[in-house]
Short mmCIF file of C-alpha atoms and ligand atoms in Angstrom, two decimals:
data_model
loop_
_atom_site.label_atom_id
_atom_site.label_comp_id
_atom_site.label_asym_id
_atom_site.label_seq_id
_atom_site.Cartn_x
_atom_site.Cartn_y
_atom_site.Cartn_z
CA MET A 113 -219.57 8.63 -2.12
CA THR A 114 -218.03 6.07 0.18
CA ARG A 115 -214.32 5.61 0.14
CA ALA A 116 -212.88 2.19 0.73
CA ASP A 117 -210.47 3.45 3.36
CA ALA A 118 -213.36 5.12 5.15
CA LEU A 119 -215.10 1.78 5.70
CA PRO A 120 -214.85 0.42 9.22
CA SER A 121 -212.03 -2.11 9.22
CA SER A 122 -214.39 -4.93 10.17
CA LEU A 123 -215.95 -4.56 6.72
CA ASN A 124 -212.65 -4.38 4.91
CA PRO A 125 -210.33 -6.52 7.03
CA ASN A 126 -207.69 -6.88 4.36
CA ASN A 127 -207.61 -3.22 3.52
CA ALA A 128 -208.48 -3.88 -0.10
CA GLY A 129 -208.24 -0.91 -2.44
CA PRO A 130 -211.28 -0.01 -4.53
CA PRO A 131 -211.81 -1.73 -7.91
CA LEU A 132 -210.58 1.16 -10.02
CA TRP A 133 -210.59 -0.99 -13.10
CA LEU A 134 -213.64 -2.85 -14.31
CA LEU A 135 -213.45 -5.32 -17.16
CA ALA A 136 -216.83 -6.22 -18.62
CA GLU A 137 -216.52 -9.41 -20.64
CA LEU A 138 -219.78 -8.99 -22.47
CA THR A 139 -219.77 -12.31 -24.25
CA TYR A 140 -217.63 -15.35 -25.05
CA ARG A 141 -218.97 -15.37 -28.61
CA CYS A 142 -216.31 -14.55 -31.18
CA PRO A 143 -215.94 -15.09 -34.92
CA LEU A 144 -212.21 -15.82 -34.52
CA GLN A 145 -210.42 -18.84 -33.09
CA CYS A 146 -207.09 -17.65 -31.70
CA PRO A 147 -205.19 -20.57 -30.19
CA TYR A 148 -204.05 -18.33 -27.28
CA CYS A 149 -207.48 -16.99 -26.37
CA SER A 150 -207.80 -16.17 -22.66
CA ASN A 151 -211.40 -17.35 -22.50
CA PRO A 152 -212.02 -20.51 -20.46
CA LEU A 153 -211.52 -23.80 -22.27
CA ASP A 154 -215.14 -24.74 -21.62
CA PHE A 155 -216.56 -21.36 -22.71
CA ALA A 156 -219.11 -23.13 -24.91
CA GLN A 157 -220.78 -24.29 -21.72
CA THR A 158 -221.57 -20.74 -20.62
CA GLU A 159 -224.44 -19.52 -22.68
CA GLN A 160 -226.49 -17.35 -20.34
CA GLU A 161 -225.25 -13.81 -20.86
CA LEU A 162 -226.27 -10.92 -18.60
CA SER A 163 -229.06 -8.74 -19.96
CA THR A 164 -228.64 -5.07 -20.81
CA GLU A 165 -230.28 -4.05 -17.51
CA GLN A 166 -228.01 -6.34 -15.55
CA TRP A 167 -224.92 -4.89 -17.21
CA ILE A 168 -226.11 -1.36 -16.57
CA SER A 169 -226.58 -2.19 -12.92
CA VAL A 170 -223.03 -3.60 -12.77
CA LEU A 171 -221.68 -0.42 -14.35
CA ARG A 172 -223.52 1.79 -11.86
CA GLN A 173 -222.40 -0.18 -8.85
CA GLY A 174 -218.81 -0.28 -10.08
CA ARG A 175 -218.70 3.44 -10.65
CA GLU A 176 -220.12 4.11 -7.19
CA MET A 177 -217.28 2.06 -5.74
CA GLY A 178 -214.74 4.15 -7.60
CA ALA A 179 -214.13 2.30 -10.87
CA ALA A 180 -212.83 4.79 -13.44
CA GLN A 181 -211.47 2.62 -16.25
CA LEU A 182 -213.91 0.37 -18.02
CA GLY A 183 -213.04 -2.21 -20.64
CA PHE A 184 -215.63 -3.82 -22.87
CA SER A 185 -214.14 -7.08 -24.03
CA GLY A 186 -215.06 -10.67 -24.67
CA GLY A 187 -215.05 -12.82 -26.83
CA GLU A 188 -215.94 -10.19 -29.35
CA PRO A 189 -217.97 -7.43 -27.64
CA LEU A 190 -219.31 -6.24 -31.01
CA VAL A 191 -221.68 -9.19 -31.19
CA ARG A 192 -223.71 -7.56 -28.40
CA GLN A 193 -226.40 -5.50 -30.10
CA ASP A 194 -226.81 -3.33 -26.99
CA LEU A 195 -223.20 -2.11 -27.10
CA PRO A 196 -224.08 1.51 -28.01
CA GLU A 197 -226.50 1.64 -25.11
CA LEU A 198 -223.90 0.28 -22.69
CA ILE A 199 -221.29 2.74 -23.96
CA ALA A 200 -223.68 5.67 -23.53
CA GLU A 201 -224.53 4.62 -20.00
CA ALA A 202 -220.85 4.15 -19.12
CA ARG A 203 -219.95 7.56 -20.47
CA LYS A 204 -222.81 9.19 -18.55
CA LEU A 205 -221.54 7.58 -15.37
CA GLY A 206 -218.09 9.09 -15.93
CA TYR A 207 -216.10 6.03 -16.96
CA TYR A 208 -213.22 6.16 -19.37
CA THR A 209 -214.48 3.54 -21.81
CA ASN A 210 -212.23 1.21 -23.78
CA LEU A 211 -213.48 -1.14 -26.46
CA ILE A 212 -211.25 -4.14 -26.97
CA THR A 213 -212.08 -5.71 -30.28
CA SER A 214 -210.81 -7.97 -33.03
CA GLY A 215 -212.30 -5.48 -35.49
CA LEU A 216 -214.57 -8.16 -36.95
CA GLY A 217 -218.11 -6.89 -37.07
CA LEU A 218 -216.96 -3.29 -36.94
CA THR A 219 -218.07 -0.84 -39.66
CA GLU A 220 -217.32 2.82 -40.22
CA ALA A 221 -220.88 3.61 -39.20
CA ARG A 222 -220.48 1.78 -35.90
CA VAL A 223 -217.15 3.49 -35.24
CA GLU A 224 -218.97 6.84 -35.62
CA ALA A 225 -222.00 5.77 -33.61
CA PHE A 226 -219.80 4.63 -30.72
CA ALA A 227 -217.97 7.95 -30.74
CA GLU A 228 -221.30 9.74 -30.48
CA ALA A 229 -222.31 7.48 -27.62
CA GLY A 230 -219.13 8.61 -25.84
CA LEU A 231 -216.62 5.80 -26.39
CA ASP A 232 -213.14 7.05 -25.49
CA HIS A 233 -210.86 4.53 -27.12
CA ILE A 234 -210.75 1.49 -29.38
CA GLN A 235 -208.11 -1.21 -29.24
CA VAL A 236 -207.87 -3.38 -32.33
CA SER A 237 -206.04 -6.67 -32.07
CA PHE A 238 -203.98 -8.13 -34.88
CA GLN A 239 -202.50 -11.60 -35.13
CA ALA A 240 -199.56 -10.75 -37.40
CA SER A 241 -198.20 -8.13 -39.79
CA ASP A 242 -199.22 -9.91 -42.98
CA PRO A 243 -202.50 -11.43 -44.16
CA GLU A 244 -201.27 -15.03 -44.52
CA LEU A 245 -200.03 -15.48 -40.99
CA ASN A 246 -202.70 -13.26 -39.45
CA ASN A 247 -205.52 -15.20 -41.00
CA ALA A 248 -203.95 -18.56 -40.25
CA VAL A 249 -203.68 -17.70 -36.54
CA ALA A 250 -207.14 -16.14 -36.36
CA GLY A 251 -208.74 -19.03 -38.23
CA SER A 252 -210.46 -16.64 -40.63
CA ARG A 253 -209.73 -15.84 -44.26
CA LYS A 254 -210.79 -12.20 -44.36
CA ALA A 255 -209.72 -11.03 -40.93
CA PHE A 256 -206.60 -9.07 -41.89
CA GLU A 257 -208.15 -6.86 -44.55
CA GLN A 258 -211.05 -6.06 -42.25
CA LYS A 259 -208.68 -5.17 -39.39
CA LEU A 260 -206.69 -2.82 -41.61
CA ALA A 261 -209.83 -1.07 -42.80
CA MET A 262 -211.11 -0.71 -39.25
CA ALA A 263 -207.83 0.58 -37.85
CA LYS A 264 -207.99 3.29 -40.51
CA ALA A 265 -211.61 4.07 -39.64
CA VAL A 266 -210.81 4.30 -35.92
CA LYS A 267 -208.04 6.76 -36.66
CA ALA A 268 -210.15 8.76 -39.10
CA ALA A 269 -212.84 9.16 -36.45
CA GLY A 270 -210.22 10.76 -34.19
CA TYR A 271 -209.98 8.12 -31.48
CA PRO A 272 -206.69 7.41 -29.79
CA MET A 273 -205.73 3.99 -31.12
CA VAL A 274 -204.05 1.07 -29.46
CA LEU A 275 -203.01 -1.79 -31.70
CA ASN A 276 -202.49 -5.05 -29.91
CA PHE A 277 -200.41 -7.94 -31.17
CA VAL A 278 -200.24 -11.16 -29.24
CA ILE A 279 -196.70 -12.37 -29.75
CA HIS A 280 -195.62 -16.01 -29.92
CA ARG A 281 -192.99 -18.14 -31.62
CA HIS A 282 -194.74 -17.99 -35.00
CA ASN A 283 -194.84 -14.21 -35.32
CA ILE A 284 -192.08 -12.92 -33.05
CA HIS A 285 -189.71 -12.71 -36.03
CA GLN A 286 -192.03 -10.10 -37.54
CA MET A 287 -191.31 -7.46 -34.91
CA PRO A 288 -189.85 -4.84 -37.30
CA ASP A 289 -192.67 -5.41 -39.79
CA ILE A 290 -195.29 -5.17 -37.06
CA ILE A 291 -193.88 -1.87 -35.83
CA ASP A 292 -193.71 -0.63 -39.42
CA LEU A 293 -197.35 -1.49 -39.97
CA CYS A 294 -198.33 0.34 -36.79
CA GLU A 295 -196.45 3.44 -37.89
CA ARG A 296 -198.23 3.39 -41.21
CA LEU A 297 -201.57 3.08 -39.44
CA ASP A 298 -200.52 5.94 -37.13
CA ALA A 299 -201.20 4.04 -33.90
CA ASP A 300 -200.81 5.93 -30.63
CA TYR A 301 -199.87 2.87 -28.59
CA VAL A 302 -198.67 -0.55 -29.67
CA GLU A 303 -198.99 -3.45 -27.29
CA LEU A 304 -196.67 -6.30 -28.14
CA ALA A 305 -197.93 -8.79 -25.64
CA THR A 306 -196.27 -12.17 -25.52
CA CYS A 307 -198.77 -14.87 -24.70
CA GLN A 308 -199.61 -15.49 -21.10
CA TYR A 309 -200.08 -19.19 -20.68
CA TYR A 310 -203.60 -19.62 -19.34
CA GLY A 311 -206.72 -20.82 -21.03
CA TRP A 312 -206.11 -21.92 -24.60
CA ALA A 313 -202.55 -20.65 -24.54
CA PHE A 314 -201.66 -23.08 -21.75
CA GLU A 315 -202.97 -25.98 -23.81
CA ASN A 316 -200.85 -24.72 -26.68
CA ARG A 317 -197.84 -23.56 -24.74
CA GLU A 318 -195.28 -25.74 -26.47
CA GLY A 319 -196.43 -24.52 -29.83
CA LEU A 320 -196.55 -20.85 -28.77
CA MET A 321 -193.69 -20.09 -26.43
CA PRO A 322 -190.78 -18.30 -28.11
CA SER A 323 -187.24 -19.49 -27.47
CA LYS A 324 -184.83 -17.37 -25.48
CA ALA A 325 -182.91 -16.53 -28.64
CA GLN A 326 -186.08 -15.34 -30.37
CA LEU A 327 -186.96 -13.22 -27.38
CA VAL A 328 -183.55 -11.58 -27.06
CA ARG A 329 -183.60 -10.65 -30.70
CA ALA A 330 -187.13 -9.23 -30.50
CA GLU A 331 -186.25 -7.16 -27.46
CA ALA A 332 -183.29 -5.65 -29.28
CA GLU A 333 -185.49 -4.86 -32.26
CA VAL A 334 -188.08 -3.17 -30.07
CA ASN A 335 -185.40 -1.11 -28.34
CA ASP A 336 -183.97 -0.01 -31.69
CA SER A 337 -187.43 1.01 -32.84
CA ARG A 338 -188.04 2.99 -29.66
CA ALA A 339 -184.83 4.94 -30.19
CA ARG A 340 -185.73 5.59 -33.81
CA LEU A 341 -189.26 6.75 -32.93
CA GLN A 342 -187.97 9.05 -30.26
CA ALA A 343 -185.38 10.54 -32.59
CA LYS A 344 -188.05 11.49 -35.08
CA GLY A 345 -190.34 12.91 -32.38
CA SER A 346 -193.06 10.30 -32.85
CA ALA A 347 -195.62 10.00 -30.04
CA MET A 348 -196.21 6.30 -30.78
CA LYS A 349 -195.50 4.26 -27.66
CA LEU A 350 -194.31 0.66 -27.77
CA ILE A 351 -195.25 -1.56 -24.87
CA PHE A 352 -193.49 -4.92 -24.96
CA VAL A 353 -194.80 -7.47 -22.47
CA THR A 354 -192.25 -10.26 -22.24
CA PRO A 355 -193.21 -13.75 -21.09
CA ASP A 356 -192.63 -14.24 -17.38
CA TYR A 357 -191.40 -17.77 -18.13
CA TYR A 358 -188.02 -16.16 -18.77
CA GLU A 359 -187.90 -14.30 -15.47
CA GLU A 360 -186.49 -15.41 -12.12
CA ARG A 361 -189.13 -13.56 -10.12
CA PRO A 362 -192.87 -13.62 -10.80
CA LYS A 363 -194.94 -10.61 -11.75
CA ALA A 364 -197.06 -8.86 -9.12
CA CYS A 365 -200.10 -10.42 -10.67
CA MET A 366 -203.07 -8.04 -11.08
CA ASN A 367 -201.31 -5.70 -8.66
CA GLY A 368 -202.54 -8.00 -5.91
CA TRP A 369 -205.57 -10.24 -5.69
CA GLY A 370 -208.80 -8.25 -5.50
CA ASN A 371 -206.95 -5.00 -5.12
CA LEU A 372 -207.53 -3.00 -8.29
CA PHE A 373 -209.10 -5.16 -11.01
CA LEU A 374 -212.59 -6.55 -11.15
CA THR A 375 -213.71 -8.70 -14.06
CA VAL A 376 -217.30 -9.63 -14.71
CA ALA A 377 -217.67 -12.62 -17.02
CA PRO A 378 -220.50 -12.93 -19.57
CA ASP A 379 -222.70 -14.93 -17.20
CA GLY A 380 -222.19 -12.50 -14.31
CA THR A 381 -219.46 -14.37 -12.46
CA ALA A 382 -217.25 -11.80 -10.73
CA LEU A 383 -213.52 -12.53 -10.85
CA PRO A 384 -210.34 -10.88 -9.55
CA CYS A 385 -208.82 -11.48 -12.98
CA HIS A 386 -210.15 -12.82 -16.25
CA SER A 387 -208.37 -16.13 -16.00
CA ALA A 388 -209.20 -16.82 -12.31
CA ARG A 389 -212.20 -18.84 -13.39
CA LEU A 390 -209.93 -21.85 -13.82
CA LEU A 391 -209.16 -21.89 -10.07
CA PRO A 392 -211.03 -24.29 -7.78
CA ILE A 393 -212.65 -21.39 -5.92
CA ASP A 394 -216.30 -20.41 -5.76
CA PHE A 395 -216.70 -16.98 -7.24
CA PRO A 396 -219.82 -14.91 -6.61
CA ASN A 397 -222.25 -13.82 -9.31
CA VAL A 398 -223.60 -10.30 -9.81
CA LYS A 399 -227.05 -11.82 -10.31
CA GLU A 400 -227.04 -12.90 -6.68
CA LEU A 401 -224.90 -10.36 -4.82
CA GLY A 402 -224.24 -6.64 -4.95
CA LEU A 403 -220.85 -5.61 -6.28
CA ARG A 404 -219.77 -4.04 -2.99
CA GLU A 405 -220.47 -7.23 -1.07
CA ILE A 406 -218.73 -9.25 -3.76
CA TRP A 407 -215.63 -7.09 -3.65
CA TYR A 408 -215.24 -6.55 0.08
CA ASP A 409 -216.97 -9.51 1.74
CA SER A 410 -217.12 -12.56 -0.52
CA PRO A 411 -214.86 -15.52 0.32
CA GLY A 412 -213.76 -15.70 -3.32
CA PHE A 413 -212.39 -12.15 -3.34
CA ASN A 414 -210.86 -12.45 0.13
CA HIS A 415 -209.26 -15.80 -0.61
CA TYR A 416 -205.82 -14.46 -1.52
CA ARG A 417 -205.86 -11.03 0.03
CA GLY A 418 -203.21 -10.29 2.62
CA ASP A 419 -200.50 -12.94 3.12
CA GLU A 420 -201.92 -15.27 5.78
CA TRP A 421 -202.62 -17.88 3.12
CA MET A 422 -199.01 -18.17 1.93
CA PRO A 423 -197.06 -21.38 2.40
CA GLU A 424 -193.26 -21.45 2.26
CA PRO A 425 -191.12 -20.23 0.58
CA CYS A 426 -193.31 -17.12 0.22
CA ARG A 427 -194.37 -16.95 3.87
CA SER A 428 -190.93 -16.04 5.19
CA CYS A 429 -189.73 -14.30 2.02
CA ASP A 430 -188.80 -10.63 2.23
CA GLU A 431 -190.07 -10.03 -1.32
CA LYS A 432 -193.67 -11.03 -0.65
CA ASP A 433 -194.90 -7.43 -0.53
CA LYS A 434 -193.41 -6.88 -3.95
CA ASP A 435 -194.93 -9.75 -5.94
CA PHE A 436 -197.55 -11.28 -3.59
CA GLY A 437 -196.12 -14.69 -4.45
CA GLY A 438 -196.89 -14.22 -8.14
CA CYS A 439 -199.82 -15.51 -10.14
CA ARG A 440 -202.33 -17.89 -8.53
CA CYS A 441 -203.44 -19.28 -11.89
CA GLN A 442 -199.89 -20.10 -12.89
CA ALA A 443 -199.25 -21.75 -9.51
CA TYR A 444 -202.37 -23.83 -9.96
CA LEU A 445 -201.72 -24.84 -13.55
CA LEU A 446 -198.10 -25.79 -12.91
CA THR A 447 -198.15 -27.22 -9.37
CA GLY A 448 -201.75 -28.32 -8.87
CA ASN A 449 -202.10 -26.09 -5.81
CA ALA A 450 -202.98 -22.43 -6.25
CA ASP A 451 -201.52 -21.50 -2.83
CA ASN A 452 -197.98 -22.32 -3.91
CA ALA A 453 -195.36 -19.82 -4.98
CA ASP A 454 -195.60 -19.05 -8.67
CA PRO A 455 -193.06 -21.50 -10.19
CA VAL A 456 -191.57 -18.66 -12.23
CA CYS A 457 -189.82 -17.78 -8.96
CA GLY A 458 -186.31 -19.20 -8.65
CA LYS A 459 -187.07 -19.98 -4.99
CA SER A 460 -190.05 -22.18 -5.86
CA PRO A 461 -189.46 -25.93 -5.47
CA HIS A 462 -191.41 -26.28 -8.74
CA HIS A 463 -189.20 -23.91 -10.72
CA GLU A 464 -188.01 -26.93 -12.73
CA ARG A 465 -191.35 -26.86 -14.57
CA ILE A 466 -190.44 -23.45 -15.95
CA LEU A 467 -186.92 -24.52 -16.84
CA ALA A 468 -188.35 -27.52 -18.68
CA ALA A 469 -190.69 -25.25 -20.65
CA ARG A 470 -187.70 -23.08 -21.62
CA ARG A 471 -185.75 -26.12 -22.82
CA ALA A 472 -188.78 -27.31 -24.76
CA ALA A 473 -189.05 -23.89 -26.43
CA ASP A 474 -185.50 -24.28 -27.73
CA HIS A 475 -186.41 -27.46 -29.55
CA ALA A 476 -190.09 -27.10 -30.35
CA THR A 477 -191.10 -28.15 -33.81
CA ALA A 478 -194.90 -27.78 -33.71
CA GLY A 479 -196.28 -25.78 -36.60
CA LEU A 480 -199.35 -23.59 -36.60
CA GLN A 481 -201.42 -26.49 -37.85
CA ASP A 482 -200.65 -28.42 -34.66
CA LEU A 483 -202.28 -25.90 -32.33
CA VAL A 484 -205.70 -26.40 -30.75
CA TYR A 485 -207.87 -23.59 -32.06
CA ARG A 486 -210.39 -21.86 -29.85
CA ASN A 487 -213.78 -22.82 -31.19
CA ALA A 488 -216.99 -24.31 -29.89
CA ARG A 489 -216.17 -27.80 -31.14
CA ASN A 490 -212.85 -27.92 -29.31
CA SER A 491 -214.38 -26.23 -26.28
CA ARG A 492 -217.06 -28.90 -25.95
CA LEU A 493 -214.31 -31.51 -25.88
CA PHE A 494 -212.97 -29.82 -22.77
CA PHE A 495 -216.15 -29.89 -20.75
CA GLN A 496 -217.34 -33.27 -21.90
CA GLY A 497 -213.95 -34.60 -20.79
CA MET B 542 -195.85 33.25 -23.41
CA SER B 543 -199.26 33.12 -25.05
CA GLN B 544 -199.47 29.39 -25.65
CA ILE B 545 -202.85 27.79 -25.03
CA PRO B 546 -202.61 24.31 -23.52
CA ARG B 547 -205.26 21.73 -24.42
CA PHE B 548 -205.63 18.08 -23.53
CA ARG B 549 -204.77 15.75 -26.36
CA ARG B 550 -207.59 13.69 -27.77
CA GLY B 551 -208.03 10.60 -25.66
CA PHE B 552 -206.92 12.24 -22.41
CA ARG B 553 -209.60 13.03 -19.88
CA PHE B 554 -209.07 14.99 -16.71
CA GLN B 555 -211.62 14.54 -13.95
CA TRP B 556 -212.24 14.60 -10.22
CA GLU B 557 -212.58 11.14 -8.64
CA PRO B 558 -214.43 11.22 -5.33
CA ALA B 559 -213.44 7.63 -4.49
CA GLN B 560 -209.75 8.51 -4.75
CA ASP B 561 -210.18 12.01 -3.42
CA CYS B 562 -208.03 13.50 -6.17
CA TYR B 563 -207.95 14.58 -9.78
CA VAL B 564 -206.93 11.92 -12.26
CA LEU B 565 -205.91 11.89 -15.88
CA LEU B 566 -207.43 9.04 -17.82
CA TYR B 567 -206.15 7.73 -21.14
CA PRO B 568 -206.37 4.46 -23.07
CA GLU B 569 -206.21 1.71 -20.45
CA GLY B 570 -204.36 3.93 -18.00
CA MET B 571 -204.78 6.45 -15.24
CA VAL B 572 -202.48 8.89 -13.46
CA LYS B 573 -203.42 10.07 -9.98
CA LEU B 574 -202.50 13.73 -9.73
CA ASN B 575 -201.16 15.38 -6.63
CA GLY B 576 -202.65 18.64 -5.38
CA SER B 577 -200.60 21.05 -7.44
CA ALA B 578 -200.71 19.02 -10.67
CA GLY B 579 -204.48 18.76 -10.24
CA ALA B 580 -204.85 22.49 -9.61
CA ILE B 581 -202.81 23.38 -12.71
CA LEU B 582 -204.51 20.94 -15.07
CA ASN B 583 -207.88 22.04 -13.75
CA GLU B 584 -207.18 25.37 -15.44
CA VAL B 585 -206.53 23.77 -18.82
CA ASP B 586 -209.73 24.46 -20.71
CA GLY B 587 -208.53 25.12 -24.24
CA ARG B 588 -209.20 28.86 -23.87
CA GLN B 589 -206.83 30.23 -21.24
CA ASP B 590 -203.24 30.77 -22.26
CA VAL B 591 -200.34 29.99 -19.96
CA ASP B 592 -200.22 33.53 -18.52
CA ALA B 593 -203.92 33.47 -17.71
CA ILE B 594 -203.47 30.10 -16.01
CA VAL B 595 -200.64 31.43 -13.89
CA GLN B 596 -202.72 34.47 -12.89
CA SER B 597 -205.70 32.35 -12.00
CA LEU B 598 -203.57 30.07 -9.80
CA GLN B 599 -201.91 33.10 -8.23
CA ARG B 600 -205.40 34.34 -7.22
CA GLN B 601 -206.31 30.93 -5.77
CA PHE B 602 -203.07 30.63 -3.82
CA PRO B 603 -202.14 34.21 -2.89
CA GLU B 604 -199.65 33.05 -0.25
CA ALA B 605 -197.67 30.88 -2.64
CA GLY B 606 -195.19 33.42 -4.03
CA ASP B 607 -194.37 33.50 -7.75
CA LEU B 608 -195.93 30.39 -9.32
CA GLY B 609 -194.95 31.21 -12.89
CA PRO B 610 -191.75 29.15 -13.24
CA ASP B 611 -193.22 26.02 -11.63
CA VAL B 612 -196.43 26.15 -13.63
CA ARG B 613 -194.54 26.64 -16.89
CA ALA B 614 -192.15 23.81 -16.08
CA PHE B 615 -195.04 21.51 -15.23
CA LEU B 616 -196.93 22.31 -18.43
CA GLU B 617 -193.82 21.69 -20.51
CA ASP B 618 -193.39 18.39 -18.77
CA ALA B 619 -197.03 17.51 -19.41
CA GLU B 620 -196.45 18.25 -23.08
CA GLN B 621 -193.38 15.99 -23.10
CA GLN B 622 -195.57 13.25 -21.66
CA HIS B 623 -197.98 13.89 -24.55
CA TRP B 624 -200.83 14.68 -22.14
CA ILE B 625 -201.40 18.16 -23.55
CA ASP B 626 -200.56 20.18 -26.62
CA LEU B 627 -199.10 23.64 -26.17
CA SER B 628 -199.83 25.75 -29.21
S1 SF4 C 164 -208.34 -13.93 -28.47
FE1 SF4 C 164 -209.07 -14.29 -30.57
S2 SF4 C 164 -210.62 -15.90 -30.32
FE2 SF4 C 164 -210.26 -15.09 -28.24
S3 SF4 C 164 -211.82 -13.52 -28.03
FE3 SF4 C 164 -209.99 -12.48 -28.79
S4 SF4 C 164 -210.25 -12.45 -31.06
FE4 SF4 C 164 -211.71 -13.95 -30.23
S1 SF4 C 165 -190.68 -16.87 -2.71
FE1 SF4 C 165 -192.75 -16.13 -3.09
S2 SF4 C 165 -192.80 -14.03 -2.29
FE2 SF4 C 165 -190.61 -14.66 -2.45
S3 SF4 C 165 -189.98 -13.86 -4.46
FE3 SF4 C 165 -190.67 -16.00 -4.76
S4 SF4 C 165 -192.82 -15.84 -5.30
FE4 SF4 C 165 -192.23 -13.86 -4.44
#
């Protein structure tokens, strides 16, 4: 097998690491309508999904390049009827396979069948710790009950289980209840992921972003829970992802552009991260180019490698190797130019945009009913303009 | 010590040619293992007990001196990390 660092430097001028992590977004179809969904606003425009053979070819090429972690996500990956076949192929290739699902469309029989096909892990996402709020956020009346049943089935089948909660101002007060629920369901890992404001979440930011006071309280509650879990010898791990809007330095987004993560969207568009589609950059498609060429040679993937592209203040900043100037999508959404420093950074001339969002979060009054829900009707509004 | 280490469900240990090392894979995560960690975990097969593992490593690395304390410390650490069960 070829190693990236064994390639002649002319073929890998930016010394990009191999794509160890492959995210296969099998479809944008989903029965739920979360108002923070990371799918593109105009997802309803993308209807041509890759075929089974095309996905299998992507999996093979990715594995040859060194990908070891594979996520099947979406939309809701369960709507793909060929999922067992894709799982079996992935397992045969040696991937560690993760299924990232809302739990809708899952049955005990499918949980078993996937295990037989070689699926390593299932992550079930919840919207809240109680049925009322959960179902209101998901835009579905039966979602919560189904999720509970499926979390139990996942556990019963012996999988390691990750429960994922997207956290925002309407459920952040539930932290202790959420953690309680996860303990009862015997989760192995709990991801408490505050919204990242791209896609639908950016449209809904004012109605989603927690206030500083809410956040401080939630962090204290999570820390208390960690101490309590540790004291009783529980192996359940809590992972709290706080919103970078409350930081003074940006996150090292995706561990560097085109450096570790490779996402393939339902229509075959290859992306350095699942939200990069919103950038005004031409990204290659696996239907037209091999994955190796896409990763090492395409203009899209080389666009933000290295640091030649950086304007000030990043260019002369001594922290640029640490955070790579932050997130390109956030820079684009907040400043109109994706080359700029991520405005989360206190050194960014656009940092005021972040401060304004924090002030707005202190006074926001929007209720759940004011959010724009992710569904085909709303999506069409976005691409018809 | 006759404990038999096994990987916990959900943890997979394998050789990765692209990274030229052993890795431990788990839900949405991966640890790259250095040479000695890889060599030790490579002996974890759910059958050998800790003593047998030490002996096997001692045969593979005859020049290394007494490996027992380091191997035991590493396995205990791996258990603390919830990678393996020692039972
Ligand atoms: S975030 Fe919600 S709407 Fe979007 S794909 Fe996931 S479950 Fe479906
Ligand atoms: S100026 Fe740019 S490189 Fe420096 S800390 Fe801010 S975002 Fe990072």
